[in-house]
């Protein structure tokens, strides 16, 4: 009986450690809640991630990346860089807009060439119109850009 | 001899040929004689021995002569280029003249740093050489000039993501370089990363292959915001930025060398040729007066490379970016428990966001509740504790309510900056101690190449994290006049991550190595052991960091009756800083071995460390153990130096 208990305990430890081995699938996408990277909570995967610094696959030397699966379009304020930035930073940008400030919002403003003196007004206008910019959960990055443009061109 | 006799005829023949061809082939002949003179000059000044050539080609002197650390044959033009700096230089000079196509483009268009350097060093007369045309040969890899145009690099920052709170393995950290551009937006800067490329998902194999060079390491460049998400938001690691004083020209040189390394591999070795080491070549390429790649460390630990770079005097202060976890903890610390619970309920969807607006609390308090709940909700999502659909819906609802409250101008969100990691104690330790075990006096010398224990000076290190490799203690027992190996900890890792309202991590430890243990004959014998354990830890101001764990234990050794013993048990302890310079660890553990040999092992101890300076300390330890029916007390006092 005692031996059985020990074996069970030891077995439990082994299973506990080995379930942590399997890495999660990555979740790429274009909308809110999609992340460029996924975390791993497993013990061994943490250690092994540390041994190789865990980049999987080859990242080529293209300067921009991350929008390959997402449709893009061009309008008067948006350019390739705005598209890529908003797509890759949907959640952080939403957060900054709701708070009316932040590094991501500053970066968007500089990409959209908003002069420094107009930044405070830009930030607060976007904040006040948060619901217009993010009307529903599956809003896409391109819709967000379009909505931001609509907000800043409205008086 | 026979050959010489024919010479006059051949001279006659070639003379007439030369006369004939002289006009049409004049350019060609001149070029080739120019090539010869250039090669001659290169040999005369022994250009292949120049340090910069060795930096660009990653040549290092080893036991078996010079070799390049780059393994990709496409990096070399000469057949033996990996081992022969001179042949490689000749081949490259020839390639400049012939415009030899290498991987779809002239070699001079790929190896831009080599080309620029040789042009300058040998003062090449470009009017006498058909210069290469570096177009955008095969998209998406652009020509260097168009890359430079697009990026407008200005300066370089060394970035060090600190340890992950619940993963001491990450304590080794990682380093990357960030190339900042004219746009001045940090987020849009380009993060240069060197990492092993792998699709492996099976953990242990992945780790082993990483250790022994089975993976190819490649450089990559990504927007910095991606790396910030990866390390700061998802991996929960604080990030330290060390801006470097490299000039714009030096930054350009760095990028030139990086361009040469694009899509070129070296085999990746966790301990030396790793993420941190290879980046150093880029810094040397930028400023050849730096000497970073020759630093002799037994293992290249990213933090050590940060220290080396700081020592070279090229850093301009530091900037600290707290991880999302750190931000959550800081924000929570500013709030009452009642308000923290509200934030928690919002994030878990147990409270409608609009309800906060109706409460009779100040605007600032409402803002704090929302802001904390937003961060925590994101945390839950990255941990997969909430589905993406539920997350998005909740996220937008909270943000909508938050957006009605306007700005928050106070600077209270600024997380206090902790001590810099490069100012912590050295990563190797040597100790001298004296004491008595079971009444028998001893002197001890111990050496620990890596890295940090729970009792060491915590400045610059993660609290509750311990990672030790190859800690070796030799003892001389004067009574028996015997020198013996007291213990050898191959690996000893502890991760004590305290649980609180927001975070419920598992704490764990694992150690494996050799140790002395009393056996049936009442004498010490060496056994090998492996002890994994898991449990919980908490923190409060009275007890400090305290833990409780259950675990298993395997002993293997010839002195055991059955050669092995397998058991299970529990341990508990607390680690507390009594003052800034005085740390204690009080613990007890009890293990019952029931498979193989049957016996019980109990140990309790009080270990103390008095910190004298960043790199020295005095340790005092008392342990009492019981093996079978043998009691043993050990007292030890020693001094430790870190380097």
CSV table of N, CA and C in Angstrom, one decimal, chain A residues 2-3 6-7 9-10 12-13 17 21-25 27 32-41 43-65 81 84-85 88-92 94-95 97-101 103-104 107 110-111 127-128 130-131 134-139, chain B residues 147 150-151 166-167 169-170 174 185-188 190 193 195-199 201-204 206-207 210 215 218 220-222 225-226 229-230 234 236 258 262 268 270 275 321 324 371 374-375 378 381-384 388 391-392 395-396 399-400 402-403 406-408 508 532-533 550-552 566-568 592 594-595 598:
chain,number,residue,atom,x,y,z
A,2,UNK,N,1.9,1.2,0.9
A,2,UNK,CA,2.8,2.3,1.0
A,2,UNK,C,3.5,2.6,-0.4
A,3,UNK,N,4.0,1.4,-0.9
A,3,UNK,CA,4.7,1.5,-2.2
A,3,UNK,C,3.8,2.1,-3.3
A,6,UNK,N,3.5,5.8,-3.0
A,6,UNK,CA,4.7,6.5,-3.5
A,6,UNK,C,4.8,6.5,-5.0
A,7,UNK,N,4.4,5.4,-5.6
A,7,UNK,CA,4.4,5.3,-7.0
A,7,UNK,C,3.4,6.3,-7.6
A,9,UNK,N,2.4,9.1,-6.2
A,9,UNK,CA,2.9,10.4,-6.0
A,9,UNK,C,4.0,10.8,-7.1
A,10,UNK,N,4.9,9.8,-7.2
A,10,UNK,CA,6.0,10.1,-8.2
A,10,UNK,C,5.4,10.2,-9.6
A,12,UNK,N,2.5,11.1,-10.4
A,12,UNK,CA,1.8,12.4,-10.5
A,12,UNK,C,2.8,13.6,-10.8
A,13,UNK,N,3.9,13.5,-10.2
A,13,UNK,CA,5.0,14.5,-10.4
A,13,UNK,C,5.4,14.5,-11.9
A,17,UNK,N,4.9,17.4,-14.7
A,17,UNK,CA,6.0,18.1,-15.4
A,17,UNK,C,5.9,18.0,-16.9
A,21,UNK,N,5.1,20.3,-21.2
A,21,UNK,CA,6.1,20.3,-22.2
A,21,UNK,C,5.6,20.9,-23.6
A,22,UNK,N,4.3,20.7,-23.8
A,22,UNK,CA,3.9,21.0,-25.1
A,22,UNK,C,3.5,22.5,-25.3
A,23,UNK,N,4.1,23.0,-26.3
A,23,UNK,CA,3.9,24.4,-26.6
A,23,UNK,C,2.5,24.7,-27.2
A,24,UNK,N,2.0,25.9,-26.9
A,24,UNK,CA,0.7,26.2,-27.5
A,24,UNK,C,0.9,26.7,-28.9
A,25,UNK,N,-0.3,26.6,-29.6
A,25,UNK,CA,-0.3,27.1,-31.0
A,25,UNK,C,-0.3,28.6,-31.0
A,27,UNK,N,-1.4,32.3,-32.3
A,27,UNK,CA,-2.7,32.9,-32.7
A,27,UNK,C,-2.5,34.2,-33.4
A,32,UNK,N,-9.1,42.7,-32.7
A,32,UNK,CA,-8.8,42.8,-31.3
A,32,UNK,C,-8.6,41.4,-30.8
A,33,UNK,N,-7.7,41.3,-29.8
A,33,UNK,CA,-7.6,40.0,-29.1
A,33,UNK,C,-6.6,39.1,-29.9
A,34,UNK,N,-6.1,39.5,-31.0
A,34,UNK,CA,-5.2,38.6,-31.7
A,34,UNK,C,-3.8,39.1,-31.3
A,35,UNK,N,-2.9,38.2,-31.1
A,35,UNK,CA,-1.6,38.6,-30.7
A,35,UNK,C,-0.5,38.1,-31.7
A,36,UNK,N,0.5,38.8,-31.7
A,36,UNK,CA,1.6,38.4,-32.6
A,36,UNK,C,2.3,37.2,-32.0
A,37,UNK,N,2.3,37.2,-30.6
A,37,UNK,CA,3.0,36.1,-30.0
A,37,UNK,C,2.2,35.5,-28.9
A,38,UNK,N,2.4,34.3,-28.6
A,38,UNK,CA,1.7,33.7,-27.5
A,38,UNK,C,2.6,33.3,-26.4
A,39,UNK,N,2.2,33.4,-25.2
A,39,UNK,CA,3.0,33.0,-24.0
A,39,UNK,C,2.9,31.5,-23.8
A,40,UNK,N,3.8,31.0,-23.0
A,40,UNK,CA,3.9,29.7,-22.6
A,40,UNK,C,4.1,29.5,-21.1
A,41,UNK,N,3.2,28.8,-20.5
A,41,UNK,CA,3.4,28.7,-19.0
A,41,UNK,C,4.1,27.5,-18.6
A,43,UNK,N,6.7,24.5,-17.7
A,43,UNK,CA,8.0,24.6,-17.1
A,43,UNK,C,9.1,24.3,-18.1
A,44,UNK,N,9.1,23.2,-18.7
A,44,UNK,CA,10.1,22.8,-19.6
A,44,UNK,C,10.2,23.8,-20.8
A,45,UNK,N,9.0,24.2,-21.3
A,45,UNK,CA,9.0,25.1,-22.4
A,45,UNK,C,9.6,26.4,-22.0
A,46,UNK,N,9.5,26.8,-20.8
A,46,UNK,CA,10.1,28.0,-20.3
A,46,UNK,C,11.6,27.9,-20.4
A,47,UNK,N,12.1,26.8,-19.9
A,47,UNK,CA,13.5,26.5,-19.8
A,47,UNK,C,14.0,26.4,-21.2
A,48,UNK,N,13.3,25.7,-22.1
A,48,UNK,CA,13.8,25.5,-23.4
A,48,UNK,C,13.7,26.8,-24.2
A,49,UNK,N,12.7,27.6,-23.9
A,49,UNK,CA,12.6,28.8,-24.6
A,49,UNK,C,13.8,29.7,-24.2
A,50,UNK,N,14.2,29.5,-23.0
A,50,UNK,CA,15.4,30.3,-22.5
A,50,UNK,C,16.7,29.8,-23.2
A,51,UNK,N,16.7,28.5,-23.5
A,51,UNK,CA,17.9,28.0,-24.1
A,51,UNK,C,18.1,28.4,-25.5
A,52,UNK,N,17.0,28.6,-26.2
A,52,UNK,CA,17.2,29.0,-27.6
A,52,UNK,C,16.6,30.4,-27.9
A,53,UNK,N,16.0,30.9,-26.9
A,53,UNK,CA,15.3,32.2,-27.1
A,53,UNK,C,14.1,32.0,-28.0
A,54,UNK,N,13.8,30.8,-28.2
A,54,UNK,CA,12.5,30.4,-28.7
A,54,UNK,C,11.8,31.1,-29.9
A,55,UNK,N,12.6,31.5,-30.8
A,55,UNK,CA,11.9,32.1,-32.0
A,55,UNK,C,11.6,30.9,-32.9
A,56,UNK,N,10.4,30.7,-33.3
A,56,UNK,CA,10.2,29.6,-34.2
A,56,UNK,C,10.0,30.1,-35.6
A,57,UNK,N,10.6,29.4,-36.6
A,57,UNK,CA,10.5,29.9,-38.0
A,57,UNK,C,11.5,31.0,-38.3
A,58,UNK,N,11.6,31.2,-39.5
A,58,UNK,CA,12.5,32.3,-39.9
A,58,UNK,C,11.8,33.6,-40.1
A,59,UNK,N,12.3,34.6,-39.5
A,59,UNK,CA,11.8,35.9,-39.8
A,59,UNK,C,12.7,36.5,-40.9
A,60,UNK,N,12.2,36.9,-42.0
A,60,UNK,CA,13.0,37.4,-43.0
A,60,UNK,C,13.4,38.9,-42.6
A,61,UNK,N,14.1,39.5,-43.5
A,61,UNK,CA,14.7,40.8,-43.2
A,61,UNK,C,13.8,41.9,-43.7
A,62,UNK,N,12.6,41.6,-44.1
A,62,UNK,CA,11.6,42.6,-44.5
A,62,UNK,C,11.5,43.6,-43.3
A,63,UNK,N,11.4,44.9,-43.6
A,63,UNK,CA,11.3,45.8,-42.5
A,63,UNK,C,10.0,45.7,-41.7
A,64,UNK,N,8.9,45.5,-42.5
A,64,UNK,CA,7.6,45.4,-41.8
A,64,UNK,C,7.1,43.9,-41.9
A,65,UNK,N,6.3,43.6,-41.0
A,65,UNK,CA,5.7,42.2,-41.1
A,65,UNK,C,4.4,42.2,-40.3
A,81,UNK,N,2.6,52.3,-43.4
A,81,UNK,CA,3.1,52.2,-42.0
A,81,UNK,C,2.0,52.3,-41.0
A,84,UNK,N,0.1,48.9,-41.0
A,84,UNK,CA,0.9,47.9,-40.3
A,84,UNK,C,0.8,48.1,-38.8
A,85,UNK,N,1.0,49.4,-38.4
A,85,UNK,CA,1.1,49.7,-36.9
A,85,UNK,C,-0.2,49.4,-36.2
A,88,UNK,N,-1.0,45.6,-36.0
A,88,UNK,CA,-0.1,44.9,-35.0
A,88,UNK,C,-0.4,45.3,-33.6
A,89,UNK,N,-1.0,46.5,-33.4
A,89,UNK,CA,-1.2,47.0,-32.0
A,89,UNK,C,-2.6,47.3,-31.7
A,90,UNK,N,-3.5,46.5,-32.2
A,90,UNK,CA,-5.0,46.8,-32.0
A,90,UNK,C,-5.3,47.0,-30.5
A,91,UNK,N,-4.9,46.1,-29.7
A,91,UNK,CA,-5.4,46.2,-28.3
A,91,UNK,C,-4.7,47.3,-27.5
A,92,UNK,N,-3.4,47.5,-27.7
A,92,UNK,CA,-2.7,48.5,-27.0
A,92,UNK,C,-3.2,49.9,-27.5
A,94,UNK,N,-6.2,50.6,-28.6
A,94,UNK,CA,-7.6,50.8,-28.0
A,94,UNK,C,-7.4,51.3,-26.6
A,95,UNK,N,-6.5,50.7,-25.9
A,95,UNK,CA,-6.3,51.0,-24.5
A,95,UNK,C,-5.9,52.5,-24.3
A,97,UNK,N,-6.3,54.9,-26.5
A,97,UNK,CA,-7.4,55.8,-26.9
A,97,UNK,C,-8.4,56.0,-25.8
A,98,UNK,N,-8.7,54.9,-25.1
A,98,UNK,CA,-9.7,54.9,-24.0
A,98,UNK,C,-9.1,55.8,-22.9
A,99,UNK,N,-7.8,55.7,-22.7
A,99,UNK,CA,-7.2,56.5,-21.6
A,99,UNK,C,-6.9,57.9,-22.0
A,100,UNK,N,-6.9,58.1,-23.3
A,100,UNK,CA,-6.5,59.5,-23.8
A,100,UNK,C,-5.1,59.8,-23.8
A,101,UNK,N,-4.2,58.8,-23.6
A,101,UNK,CA,-2.8,59.0,-23.7
A,101,UNK,C,-2.0,57.7,-23.7
A,103,UNK,N,2.0,55.7,-25.2
A,103,UNK,CA,3.0,55.6,-26.2
A,103,UNK,C,2.5,55.2,-27.6
A,104,UNK,N,1.5,54.3,-27.6
A,104,UNK,CA,1.0,53.8,-28.9
A,104,UNK,C,0.2,54.9,-29.6
A,107,UNK,N,2.6,57.3,-31.1
A,107,UNK,CA,3.2,56.8,-32.3
A,107,UNK,C,2.2,56.9,-33.5
A,110,UNK,N,2.2,60.4,-34.6
A,110,UNK,CA,3.3,60.9,-35.4
A,110,UNK,C,3.3,60.2,-36.8
A,111,UNK,N,2.8,59.0,-36.9
A,111,UNK,CA,2.7,58.3,-38.2
A,111,UNK,C,1.6,59.1,-39.1
A,127,UNK,N,-10.4,60.0,-27.6
A,127,UNK,CA,-11.0,59.4,-26.4
A,127,UNK,C,-12.5,59.6,-26.3
A,128,UNK,N,-12.9,60.8,-26.6
A,128,UNK,CA,-14.4,61.1,-26.5
A,128,UNK,C,-15.2,60.3,-27.5
A,130,UNK,N,-14.4,57.2,-28.5
A,130,UNK,CA,-14.0,55.8,-28.5
A,130,UNK,C,-15.0,54.9,-29.0
A,131,UNK,N,-16.3,55.1,-28.7
A,131,UNK,CA,-17.3,54.1,-29.1
A,131,UNK,C,-17.5,54.2,-30.6
A,134,UNK,N,-14.3,52.2,-32.0
A,134,UNK,CA,-14.4,50.7,-31.8
A,134,UNK,C,-15.9,50.3,-31.5
A,135,UNK,N,-16.7,50.3,-32.5
A,135,UNK,CA,-18.2,50.1,-32.3
A,135,UNK,C,-18.5,48.7,-31.9
A,136,UNK,N,-17.8,47.7,-32.3
A,136,UNK,CA,-18.1,46.3,-32.0
A,136,UNK,C,-16.8,45.5,-31.9
A,137,UNK,N,-17.0,44.3,-31.3
A,137,UNK,CA,-15.8,43.5,-31.0
A,137,UNK,C,-15.0,43.1,-32.2
A,138,UNK,N,-15.7,42.7,-33.3
A,138,UNK,CA,-14.8,42.2,-34.4
A,138,UNK,C,-14.5,43.3,-35.5
A,139,UNK,N,-14.4,44.5,-35.0
A,139,UNK,CA,-13.9,45.6,-35.8
A,139,UNK,C,-12.5,45.3,-36.3
B,147,UNK,N,17.3,49.9,-48.3
B,147,UNK,CA,17.0,49.6,-46.9
B,147,UNK,C,17.4,50.8,-46.0
B,150,UNK,N,15.0,53.6,-46.4
B,150,UNK,CA,13.7,53.4,-45.8
B,150,UNK,C,13.8,53.5,-44.2
B,151,UNK,N,14.9,53.0,-43.7
B,151,UNK,CA,15.1,52.9,-42.2
B,151,UNK,C,15.5,54.2,-41.6
B,166,UNK,N,8.4,33.8,-12.8
B,166,UNK,CA,8.2,32.4,-12.4
B,166,UNK,C,9.1,31.4,-13.3
B,167,UNK,N,10.1,32.0,-13.9
B,167,UNK,CA,10.9,31.1,-14.7
B,167,UNK,C,12.4,31.5,-14.5
B,169,UNK,N,14.9,30.1,-15.3
B,169,UNK,CA,15.7,29.9,-16.5
B,169,UNK,C,15.8,31.1,-17.3
B,170,UNK,N,14.8,32.0,-17.3
B,170,UNK,CA,14.9,33.2,-18.0
B,170,UNK,C,15.8,34.2,-17.4
B,174,UNK,N,18.1,37.8,-22.0
B,174,UNK,CA,18.3,37.7,-23.4
B,174,UNK,C,18.8,39.1,-23.7
B,185,UNK,N,10.2,57.5,-32.9
B,185,UNK,CA,9.2,56.7,-32.1
B,185,UNK,C,9.9,55.4,-31.7
B,186,UNK,N,10.1,55.2,-30.4
B,186,UNK,CA,10.7,54.0,-29.9
B,186,UNK,C,10.0,52.8,-30.4
B,187,UNK,N,8.7,52.8,-30.4
B,187,UNK,CA,7.9,51.6,-30.8
B,187,UNK,C,8.2,51.2,-32.2
B,188,UNK,N,8.5,52.2,-33.1
B,188,UNK,CA,8.8,51.8,-34.5
B,188,UNK,C,10.2,51.5,-34.8
B,190,UNK,N,13.7,49.3,-34.8
B,190,UNK,CA,13.9,48.0,-35.3
B,190,UNK,C,14.6,47.1,-34.4
B,193,UNK,N,17.6,40.7,-33.5
B,193,UNK,CA,17.5,39.6,-32.6
B,193,UNK,C,18.3,38.5,-33.2
B,195,UNK,N,18.6,34.4,-32.9
B,195,UNK,CA,17.9,33.3,-32.2
B,195,UNK,C,18.0,32.0,-33.0
B,196,UNK,N,17.8,30.9,-32.4
B,196,UNK,CA,17.8,29.6,-33.0
B,196,UNK,C,16.5,29.5,-33.8
B,197,UNK,N,16.5,29.0,-35.0
B,197,UNK,CA,15.3,28.8,-35.7
B,197,UNK,C,14.9,27.3,-35.6
B,198,UNK,N,13.7,27.1,-35.1
B,198,UNK,CA,13.2,25.8,-34.8
B,198,UNK,C,11.7,25.7,-34.9
B,199,UNK,N,11.2,24.5,-35.3
B,199,UNK,CA,9.8,24.2,-35.3
B,199,UNK,C,9.5,23.2,-34.2
B,201,UNK,N,8.5,21.3,-31.0
B,201,UNK,CA,7.5,21.6,-29.9
B,201,UNK,C,7.7,20.7,-28.8
B,202,UNK,N,8.6,19.7,-28.9
B,202,UNK,CA,8.8,18.7,-27.8
B,202,UNK,C,9.9,19.3,-26.9
B,203,UNK,N,9.5,19.7,-25.8
B,203,UNK,CA,10.4,20.4,-24.9
B,203,UNK,C,11.8,19.9,-24.7
B,204,UNK,N,11.9,18.7,-24.1
B,204,UNK,CA,13.3,18.2,-23.8
B,204,UNK,C,14.2,18.2,-25.0
B,206,UNK,N,14.0,19.9,-27.6
B,206,UNK,CA,14.3,21.3,-27.9
B,206,UNK,C,15.4,21.8,-27.1
B,207,UNK,N,15.4,21.5,-25.8
B,207,UNK,CA,16.4,22.0,-24.9
B,207,UNK,C,17.8,21.4,-25.2
B,210,UNK,N,19.2,22.7,-28.4
B,210,UNK,CA,19.7,24.0,-28.2
B,210,UNK,C,21.0,24.1,-27.5
B,215,UNK,N,20.6,23.5,-33.7
B,215,UNK,CA,19.8,24.5,-34.4
B,215,UNK,C,20.7,25.5,-35.1
B,218,UNK,N,19.8,32.4,-36.6
B,218,UNK,CA,19.7,33.5,-37.6
B,218,UNK,C,19.5,34.8,-37.0
B,220,UNK,N,17.4,38.3,-37.1
B,220,UNK,CA,16.1,38.8,-37.6
B,220,UNK,C,15.9,40.2,-37.2
B,221,UNK,N,15.1,40.9,-37.9
B,221,UNK,CA,14.8,42.3,-37.5
B,221,UNK,C,13.2,42.4,-37.5
B,222,UNK,N,12.7,42.9,-36.4
B,222,UNK,CA,11.3,43.1,-36.3
B,222,UNK,C,11.0,44.4,-35.7
B,225,UNK,N,8.0,47.1,-31.2
B,225,UNK,CA,6.7,46.9,-30.5
B,225,UNK,C,6.4,45.5,-30.4
B,226,UNK,N,6.8,44.7,-31.4
B,226,UNK,CA,6.5,43.2,-31.3
B,226,UNK,C,7.3,42.6,-30.2
B,229,UNK,N,5.7,43.5,-26.9
B,229,UNK,CA,4.6,42.6,-26.6
B,229,UNK,C,5.1,41.3,-26.1
B,230,UNK,N,6.0,40.7,-26.8
B,230,UNK,CA,6.5,39.4,-26.5
B,230,UNK,C,7.1,39.3,-25.1
B,234,UNK,N,3.6,39.5,-22.6
B,234,UNK,CA,3.3,38.0,-22.6
B,234,UNK,C,4.2,37.3,-21.7
B,236,UNK,N,6.0,38.6,-19.4
B,236,UNK,CA,6.0,39.2,-18.1
B,236,UNK,C,7.4,39.6,-17.6
B,258,UNK,N,25.0,43.8,-40.4
B,258,UNK,CA,23.8,43.0,-40.2
B,258,UNK,C,23.3,42.6,-41.5
B,262,UNK,N,22.3,38.7,-43.0
B,262,UNK,CA,20.9,38.3,-43.2
B,262,UNK,C,20.8,37.0,-43.9
B,268,UNK,N,23.8,27.2,-33.3
B,268,UNK,CA,23.5,27.9,-32.1
B,268,UNK,C,23.9,27.1,-30.9
B,270,UNK,N,23.8,27.1,-26.8
B,270,UNK,CA,23.2,27.8,-25.7
B,270,UNK,C,24.2,28.5,-24.8
B,275,UNK,N,22.5,33.9,-28.3
B,275,UNK,CA,21.8,35.2,-28.7
B,275,UNK,C,22.6,36.4,-28.3
B,321,UNK,N,11.4,49.7,-18.6
B,321,UNK,CA,10.0,49.4,-19.0
B,321,UNK,C,9.4,48.3,-18.2
B,324,UNK,N,3.8,44.1,-17.9
B,324,UNK,CA,2.4,44.2,-17.6
B,324,UNK,C,2.2,43.7,-16.1
B,371,UNK,N,-8.4,51.0,-15.0
B,371,UNK,CA,-7.1,50.8,-15.6
B,371,UNK,C,-6.5,49.5,-15.1
B,374,UNK,N,-8.4,46.6,-16.8
B,374,UNK,CA,-8.0,46.4,-18.2
B,374,UNK,C,-6.7,45.6,-18.3
B,375,UNK,N,-5.7,46.0,-17.5
B,375,UNK,CA,-4.4,45.3,-17.6
B,375,UNK,C,-4.6,43.8,-17.2
B,378,UNK,N,-6.3,41.7,-19.8
B,378,UNK,CA,-5.3,41.3,-20.9
B,378,UNK,C,-4.4,40.2,-20.4
B,381,UNK,N,-6.2,37.0,-20.6
B,381,UNK,CA,-6.3,36.5,-21.9
B,381,UNK,C,-5.0,35.9,-22.4
B,382,UNK,N,-3.9,36.6,-22.1
B,382,UNK,CA,-2.6,36.0,-22.6
B,382,UNK,C,-2.4,34.6,-21.9
B,383,UNK,N,-2.9,34.5,-20.7
B,383,UNK,CA,-2.8,33.2,-20.0
B,383,UNK,C,-3.9,32.2,-20.4
B,384,UNK,N,-4.7,32.6,-21.4
B,384,UNK,CA,-5.8,31.7,-21.9
B,384,UNK,C,-6.8,31.4,-20.8
B,388,UNK,N,-11.1,34.4,-26.3
B,388,UNK,CA,-10.9,35.6,-27.1
B,388,UNK,C,-12.2,36.4,-27.2
B,391,UNK,N,-13.1,37.9,-24.0
B,391,UNK,CA,-12.1,39.0,-23.8
B,391,UNK,C,-12.5,40.3,-24.5
B,392,UNK,N,-12.7,40.1,-25.8
B,392,UNK,CA,-12.9,41.3,-26.7
B,392,UNK,C,-14.2,42.0,-26.2
B,395,UNK,N,-13.4,43.7,-22.8
B,395,UNK,CA,-12.4,44.7,-23.0
B,395,UNK,C,-13.0,46.0,-23.5
B,396,UNK,N,-13.8,45.8,-24.6
B,396,UNK,CA,-14.4,47.0,-25.2
B,396,UNK,C,-15.4,47.7,-24.2
B,399,UNK,N,-13.3,49.6,-21.7
B,399,UNK,CA,-12.7,50.7,-22.3
B,399,UNK,C,-13.7,51.8,-22.6
B,400,UNK,N,-14.9,51.4,-23.0
B,400,UNK,CA,-15.9,52.4,-23.3
B,400,UNK,C,-16.2,53.2,-22.0
B,402,UNK,N,-14.3,53.6,-19.4
B,402,UNK,CA,-13.1,54.3,-19.1
B,402,UNK,C,-13.0,55.6,-19.9
B,403,UNK,N,-13.4,55.5,-21.2
B,403,UNK,CA,-13.1,56.6,-22.1
B,403,UNK,C,-14.0,57.8,-21.7
B,406,UNK,N,-12.2,60.8,-19.1
B,406,UNK,CA,-11.1,61.7,-19.5
B,406,UNK,C,-9.8,61.3,-19.1
B,407,UNK,N,-8.8,62.2,-19.1
B,407,UNK,CA,-7.4,61.8,-18.8
B,407,UNK,C,-7.1,61.7,-17.4
B,408,UNK,N,-5.9,61.1,-17.2
B,408,UNK,CA,-5.4,61.0,-15.8
B,408,UNK,C,-4.0,61.6,-15.9
B,508,UNK,N,8.0,26.2,-7.6
B,508,UNK,CA,8.6,24.9,-7.8
B,508,UNK,C,10.1,24.9,-7.6
B,532,UNK,N,12.6,16.9,-7.5
B,532,UNK,CA,11.6,17.9,-8.0
B,532,UNK,C,10.5,18.1,-6.9
B,533,UNK,N,10.1,19.3,-6.8
B,533,UNK,CA,9.0,19.6,-5.9
B,533,UNK,C,8.2,20.8,-6.4
B,550,UNK,N,5.4,20.1,-1.9
B,550,UNK,CA,5.5,18.6,-1.8
B,550,UNK,C,6.3,18.2,-3.0
B,551,UNK,N,7.0,17.1,-2.8
B,551,UNK,CA,7.9,16.7,-3.9
B,551,UNK,C,8.3,15.2,-3.8
B,552,UNK,N,9.0,14.8,-4.8
B,552,UNK,CA,9.6,13.4,-4.8
B,552,UNK,C,11.1,13.5,-4.7
B,566,UNK,N,13.5,5.6,-3.7
B,566,UNK,CA,12.6,6.6,-4.3
B,566,UNK,C,11.6,7.0,-3.2
B,567,UNK,N,11.4,8.3,-3.0
B,567,UNK,CA,10.5,8.7,-1.9
B,567,UNK,C,9.8,9.9,-2.2
B,568,UNK,N,9.0,10.3,-1.3
B,568,UNK,CA,8.2,11.6,-1.4
B,568,UNK,C,8.1,12.3,-0.1
B,592,UNK,N,10.2,10.6,3.0
B,592,UNK,CA,10.1,9.2,3.3
B,592,UNK,C,10.4,8.4,2.0
B,594,UNK,N,10.4,4.9,0.2
B,594,UNK,CA,9.6,3.7,0.3
B,594,UNK,C,9.8,2.7,-0.8
B,595,UNK,N,10.4,3.1,-1.9
B,595,UNK,CA,10.7,2.2,-3.0
B,595,UNK,C,12.2,2.0,-3.1
B,598,UNK,N,14.2,1.7,2.2
B,598,UNK,CA,13.2,2.4,2.9
B,598,UNK,C,13.9,3.1,4.1
